[in-house]
Amino acid sequence: MLLSKIDEFCKGKSVDFLLLFADNKKLYVNAGFKSVHNECTWLKIDNKNQTTNGIGYEKINELMIKEIGNIKWEDGKIDLLGYLY
């Protein structure tokens, strides 16, 4: 139900993709998401010590997307370093 509400919310807005990270993909596949294998870049944070450990680069197996707009998803690098993340 929550995923349906998110779809409704995105209609008519400037949203091209929904992006998520899932350990159990079955629920999301049934909701129209697909696994993608882009390389991601992110800030590595040590929560225990409240410090940063540099920048991580990796293809994350849990990455899934759902195309909402008219733009097709492309292979390539995803920068998760920005303020939106």
N, CA, C and O atoms as a DFTB+ gen file, in Angstrom:
340 C
 N C O
     1  1       0.812      -1.183       0.000
     2  2       0.000       0.000       0.000
     3  2       0.872       1.269       0.000
     4  3       0.580       2.234      -0.706
     5  1       1.933       1.247       0.797
     6  2       2.834       2.400       0.854
     7  2       3.482       2.656      -0.508
     8  3       3.589       3.805      -0.935
     9  1       3.913       1.602      -1.187
    10  2       4.535       1.758      -2.507
    11  2       3.538       2.335      -3.511
    12  3       3.922       3.135      -4.363
    13  1       2.287       1.949      -3.426
    14  2       1.248       2.509      -4.303
    15  2       1.071       3.995      -4.042
    16  3       0.901       4.775      -4.979
    17  1       1.109       4.388      -2.781
    18  2       0.978       5.809      -2.418
    19  2       2.148       6.623      -2.956
    20  3       1.976       7.764      -3.385
    21  1       3.335       6.033      -2.930
    22  2       4.510       6.723      -3.476
    23  2       4.348       6.915      -4.975
    24  3       4.658       7.988      -5.494
    25  1       3.871       5.899      -5.678
    26  2       3.613       6.023      -7.118
    27  2       2.618       7.145      -7.397
    28  3       2.839       7.963      -8.289
    29  1       1.533       7.185      -6.645
    30  2       0.518       8.234      -6.808
    31  2       1.119       9.616      -6.577
    32  3       0.846      10.554      -7.327
    33  1       1.939       9.736      -5.536
    34  2       2.564      11.011      -5.201
    35  2       3.443      11.514      -6.346
    36  3       3.491      12.716      -6.608
    37  1       4.137      10.604      -7.028
    38  2       5.092      10.978      -8.072
    39  2       4.428      11.381      -9.389
    40  3       5.029      12.101     -10.186
    41  1       3.198      10.924      -9.624
    42  2       2.510      11.248     -10.882
    43  2       2.336      12.749     -11.019
    44  3       1.909      13.435     -10.091
    45  1       2.686      13.247     -12.223
    46  2       2.535      14.666     -12.497
    47  2       3.628      15.541     -11.919
    48  3       3.570      16.766     -12.034
    49  1       4.626      14.926     -11.299
    50  2       5.748      15.681     -10.741
    51  2       7.001      15.388     -11.571
    52  3       6.995      14.487     -12.410
    53  1       8.038      16.123     -11.345
    54  2       9.303      15.939     -12.076
    55  2      10.133      14.833     -11.447
    56  3      11.256      15.073     -11.004
    57  1       9.589      13.625     -11.405
    58  2      10.284      12.473     -10.845
    59  2      10.528      11.491     -11.979
    60  3       9.588      11.021     -12.619
    61  1      11.785      11.187     -12.222
    62  2      12.120      10.244     -13.287
    63  2      12.284       8.823     -12.774
    64  3      11.917       7.865     -13.455
    65  1      12.838       8.686     -11.565
    66  2      13.134       7.363     -11.021
    67  2      12.893       7.336      -9.518
    68  3      13.028       8.350      -8.833
    69  1      12.535       6.163      -9.020
    70  2      12.591       5.874      -7.599
    71  2      13.799       4.977      -7.397
    72  3      14.030       4.068      -8.195
    73  1      14.559       5.209      -6.369
    74  2      15.779       4.463      -6.100
    75  2      15.722       3.954      -4.674
    76  3      15.342       4.688      -3.762
    77  1      16.099       2.693      -4.478
    78  2      16.137       2.146      -3.131
    79  2      17.193       1.060      -3.034
    80  3      17.712       0.580      -4.042
    81  1      17.497       0.686      -1.812
    82  2      18.423      -0.400      -1.534
    83  2      17.654      -1.443      -0.741
    84  3      17.099      -1.135       0.314
    85  1      17.614      -2.689      -1.244
    86  2      16.779      -3.725      -0.619
    87  2      17.560      -5.015      -0.419
    88  3      18.244      -5.490      -1.326
    89  1      17.450      -5.572       0.777
    90  2      18.012      -6.895       1.035
    91  2      17.116      -7.979       0.453
    92  3      17.599      -8.934      -0.156
    93  1      15.817      -7.829       0.641
    94  2      14.849      -8.784       0.113
    95  2      14.126      -8.110      -1.047
    96  3      13.265      -7.259      -0.826
    97  1      14.462      -8.477      -2.270
    98  2      13.995      -7.770      -3.454
    99  2      12.602      -8.179      -3.927
   100  3      12.007      -7.471      -4.740
   101  1      12.074      -9.283      -3.449
   102  2      10.824      -9.823      -3.980
   103  2       9.672      -8.811      -3.920
   104  3       8.958      -8.628      -4.907
   105  1       9.493      -8.167      -2.790
   106  2       8.422      -7.182      -2.632
   107  2       8.543      -6.075      -3.671
   108  3       7.548      -5.661      -4.265
   109  1       9.750      -5.605      -3.883
   110  2       9.971      -4.475      -4.776
   111  2       9.870      -4.877      -6.244
   112  3       9.389      -4.093      -7.063
   113  1      10.307      -6.067      -6.587
   114  2      10.147      -6.560      -7.959
   115  2       8.659      -6.620      -8.291
   116  3       8.249      -6.221      -9.381
   117  1       7.857      -7.112      -7.363
   118  2       6.407      -7.186      -7.571
   119  2       5.777      -5.803      -7.714
   120  3       4.689      -5.678      -8.276
   121  1       6.442      -4.767      -7.216
   122  2       5.940      -3.396      -7.310
   123  2       6.525      -2.644      -8.504
   124  3       6.318      -1.438      -8.637
   125  1       7.260      -3.353      -9.378
   126  2       7.773      -2.725     -10.594
   127  2       9.211      -2.241     -10.540
   128  3       9.683      -1.615     -11.489
   129  1       9.911      -2.515      -9.463
   130  2      11.325      -2.142      -9.374
   131  2      12.179      -3.200     -10.058
   132  3      11.768      -4.352     -10.199
   133  1      13.378      -2.793     -10.484
   134  2      14.317      -3.756     -11.063
   135  2      15.707      -3.516     -10.483
   136  3      16.060      -2.398     -10.110
   137  1      16.475      -4.583     -10.420
   138  2      17.855      -4.484      -9.947
   139  2      18.708      -3.838     -11.027
   140  3      18.549      -4.126     -12.213
   141  1      19.608      -2.968     -10.609
   142  2      20.583      -2.369     -11.516
   143  2      21.960      -2.506     -10.886
   144  3      22.077      -2.736      -9.682
   145  1      22.984      -2.368     -11.683
   146  2      24.340      -2.651     -11.205
   147  2      25.294      -1.502     -11.497
   148  3      26.399      -1.708     -11.998
   149  1      24.855      -0.297     -11.178
   150  2      25.695       0.879     -11.349
   151  2      26.718       0.968     -10.226
   152  3      26.472       0.515      -9.108
   153  1      27.868       1.557     -10.537
   154  2      28.852       1.820      -9.480
   155  2      28.409       3.048      -8.705
   156  3      28.072       4.074      -9.296
   157  1      28.408       2.945      -7.386
   158  2      27.989       4.045      -6.514
   159  2      29.196       4.648      -5.804
   160  3      30.166       3.957      -5.491
   161  1      29.113       5.934      -5.561
   162  2      30.114       6.672      -4.790
   163  2      29.397       7.285      -3.592
   164  3      28.350       7.912      -3.750
   165  1      29.954       7.107      -2.393
   166  2      29.320       7.634      -1.181
   167  2      30.369       7.944      -0.135
   168  3      31.514       7.501      -0.229
   169  1      29.961       8.712       0.865
   170  2      30.830       9.048       1.987
   171  2      30.743       7.933       3.020
   172  3      29.663       7.637       3.533
   173  1      31.881       7.315       3.324
   174  2      31.928       6.230       4.307
   175  2      31.988       6.837       5.706
   176  3      32.889       7.615       6.019
   177  1      31.020       6.474       6.539
   178  2      30.919       7.036       7.881
   179  2      31.009       5.919       8.918
   180  3      30.339       4.893       8.803
   181  1      31.837       6.129       9.919
   182  2      31.935       5.220      11.059
   183  2      30.979       5.750      12.125
   184  3      31.307       6.688      12.851
   185  1      29.796       5.144      12.213
   186  2      28.779       5.634      13.155
   187  2      29.223       5.522      14.608
   188  3      28.892       6.379      15.427
   189  1      29.962       4.485      14.925
   190  2      30.395       4.278      16.307
   191  2      31.298       5.406      16.786
   192  3      31.124       5.928      17.887
   193  1      32.267       5.779      15.946
   194  2      33.235       6.805      16.326
   195  2      32.896       8.195      15.792
   196  3      33.620       9.157      16.045
   197  1      31.784       8.295      15.049
   198  2      31.360       9.569      14.476
   199  2      32.463      10.226      13.648
   200  3      32.746      11.416      13.789
   201  1      33.077       9.417      12.779
   202  2      34.129       9.927      11.902
   203  2      33.840       9.495      10.471
   204  3      33.056       8.577      10.231
   205  1      34.481      10.166       9.530
   206  2      34.395       9.766       8.133
   207  2      35.646       8.986       7.766
   208  3      36.730       9.229       8.296
   209  1      35.475       8.054       6.856
   210  2      36.585       7.186       6.445
   211  2      36.855       7.267       4.954
   212  3      37.269       6.283       4.340
   213  1      36.628       8.415       4.378
   214  2      36.906       8.581       2.962
   215  2      35.671       8.320       2.109
   216  3      34.539       8.349       2.592
   217  1      35.915       8.069       0.849
   218  2      34.850       7.871      -0.122
   219  2      34.835       6.412      -0.564
   220  3      35.878       5.828      -0.861
   221  1      33.646       5.839      -0.603
   222  2      33.492       4.457      -1.046
   223  2      33.083       4.395      -2.502
   224  3      32.356       5.263      -2.986
   225  1      33.550       3.372      -3.205
   226  2      33.211       3.113      -4.611
   227  2      32.870       1.633      -4.711
   228  3      33.696       0.776      -4.398
   229  1      31.653       1.338      -5.149
   230  2      31.271      -0.072      -5.223
   231  2      29.987      -0.235      -6.026
   232  3      29.136       0.654      -6.041
   233  1      29.853      -1.382      -6.694
   234  2      28.576      -1.781      -7.269
   235  2      27.820      -2.471      -6.142
   236  3      28.262      -3.495      -5.622
   237  1      26.687      -1.907      -5.773
   238  2      25.921      -2.387      -4.629
   239  2      24.805      -3.293      -5.124
   240  3      23.910      -2.844      -5.841
   241  1      24.854      -4.566      -4.745
   242  2      23.885      -5.549      -5.224
   243  2      22.451      -5.225      -4.825
   244  3      21.518      -5.662      -5.499
   245  1      22.257      -4.488      -3.772
   246  2      20.914      -4.191      -3.269
   247  2      20.226      -3.037      -3.997
   248  3      19.058      -2.755      -3.732
   249  1      20.927      -2.370      -4.902
   250  2      20.390      -1.199      -5.599
   251  2      19.268      -1.590      -6.556
   252  3      19.429      -2.482      -7.389
   253  1      18.127      -0.910      -6.425
   254  2      16.981      -1.137      -7.303
   255  2      16.406       0.212      -7.721
   256  3      16.500       1.196      -6.988
   257  1      15.803       0.241      -8.920
   258  2      15.165       1.465      -9.394
   259  2      13.806       1.134     -10.004
   260  3      13.519      -0.007     -10.368
   261  1      12.994       2.163     -10.098
   262  2      11.725       2.066     -10.829
   263  2      11.646       3.306     -11.701
   264  3      11.738       4.430     -11.207
   265  1      11.474       3.100     -12.995
   266  2      11.347       4.221     -13.922
   267  2       9.943       4.791     -13.794
   268  3       8.957       4.080     -13.991
   269  1       9.854       6.076     -13.464
   270  2       8.576       6.750     -13.271
   271  2       8.260       7.657     -14.456
   272  3       7.127       7.688     -14.937
   273  1       9.258       8.386     -14.919
   274  2       9.073       9.320     -16.028
   275  2       9.310       8.649     -17.368
   276  3       9.172       7.433     -17.500
   277  1       9.666       9.446     -18.353
   278  2       9.885       8.957     -19.715
   279  2      11.352       8.682     -20.029
   280  3      11.681       8.295     -21.150
   281  1      12.224       8.876     -19.064
   282  2      13.657       8.680     -19.275
   283  2      14.024       7.250     -18.889
   284  3      13.582       6.746     -17.856
   285  1      14.829       6.605     -19.719
   286  2      15.293       5.244     -19.437
   287  2      16.522       5.297     -18.537
   288  3      17.370       6.179     -18.677
   289  1      16.609       4.344     -17.612
   290  2      17.759       4.229     -16.713
   291  2      18.981       3.833     -17.523
   292  3      18.880       3.024     -18.445
   293  1      20.122       4.391     -17.190
   294  2      21.367       4.087     -17.900
   295  2      22.397       3.506     -16.945
   296  3      22.409       3.803     -15.750
   297  1      23.260       2.671     -17.505
   298  2      24.423       2.210     -16.753
   299  2      25.351       3.403     -16.568
   300  3      25.330       4.345     -17.360
   301  1      26.143       3.357     -15.546
   302  2      27.064       4.448     -15.281
   303  2      27.247       4.610     -13.787
   304  3      26.792       3.779     -13.001
   305  1      27.908       5.673     -13.406
   306  2      28.205       5.910     -11.995
   307  2      27.100       6.734     -11.356
   308  3      26.531       7.630     -11.979
   309  1      26.805       6.411     -10.094
   310  2      25.815       7.152      -9.307
   311  2      26.559       7.840      -8.174
   312  3      27.239       7.190      -7.379
   313  1      26.426       9.144      -8.108
   314  2      27.085       9.943      -7.084
   315  2      26.114      10.156      -5.923
   316  3      25.161      10.927      -6.042
   317  1      26.351       9.477      -4.807
   318  2      25.524       9.621      -3.613
   319  2      26.189      10.544      -2.590
   320  3      25.872      10.494      -1.401
   321  1      27.097      11.370      -3.051
   322  2      27.806      12.281      -2.157
   323  2      27.053      13.596      -1.950
   324  3      27.376      14.342      -1.025
   325  1      26.087      13.891      -2.765
   326  2      25.410      15.163      -2.719
   327  2      24.514      15.349      -1.507
   328  3      24.309      14.418      -0.729
   329  1      23.996      16.524      -1.353
   330  2      23.185      16.878      -0.191
   331  2      21.862      16.125      -0.140
   332  3      21.251      16.038       0.926
   333  1      21.405      15.578      -1.264
   334  2      20.139      14.841      -1.254
   335  2      20.246      13.512      -0.552
   336  3      19.224      12.925      -0.195
   337  1      21.446      13.020      -0.344
   338  2      21.630      11.700       0.244
   339  2      22.198      11.831       1.630
   340  3      22.429      10.824       2.300
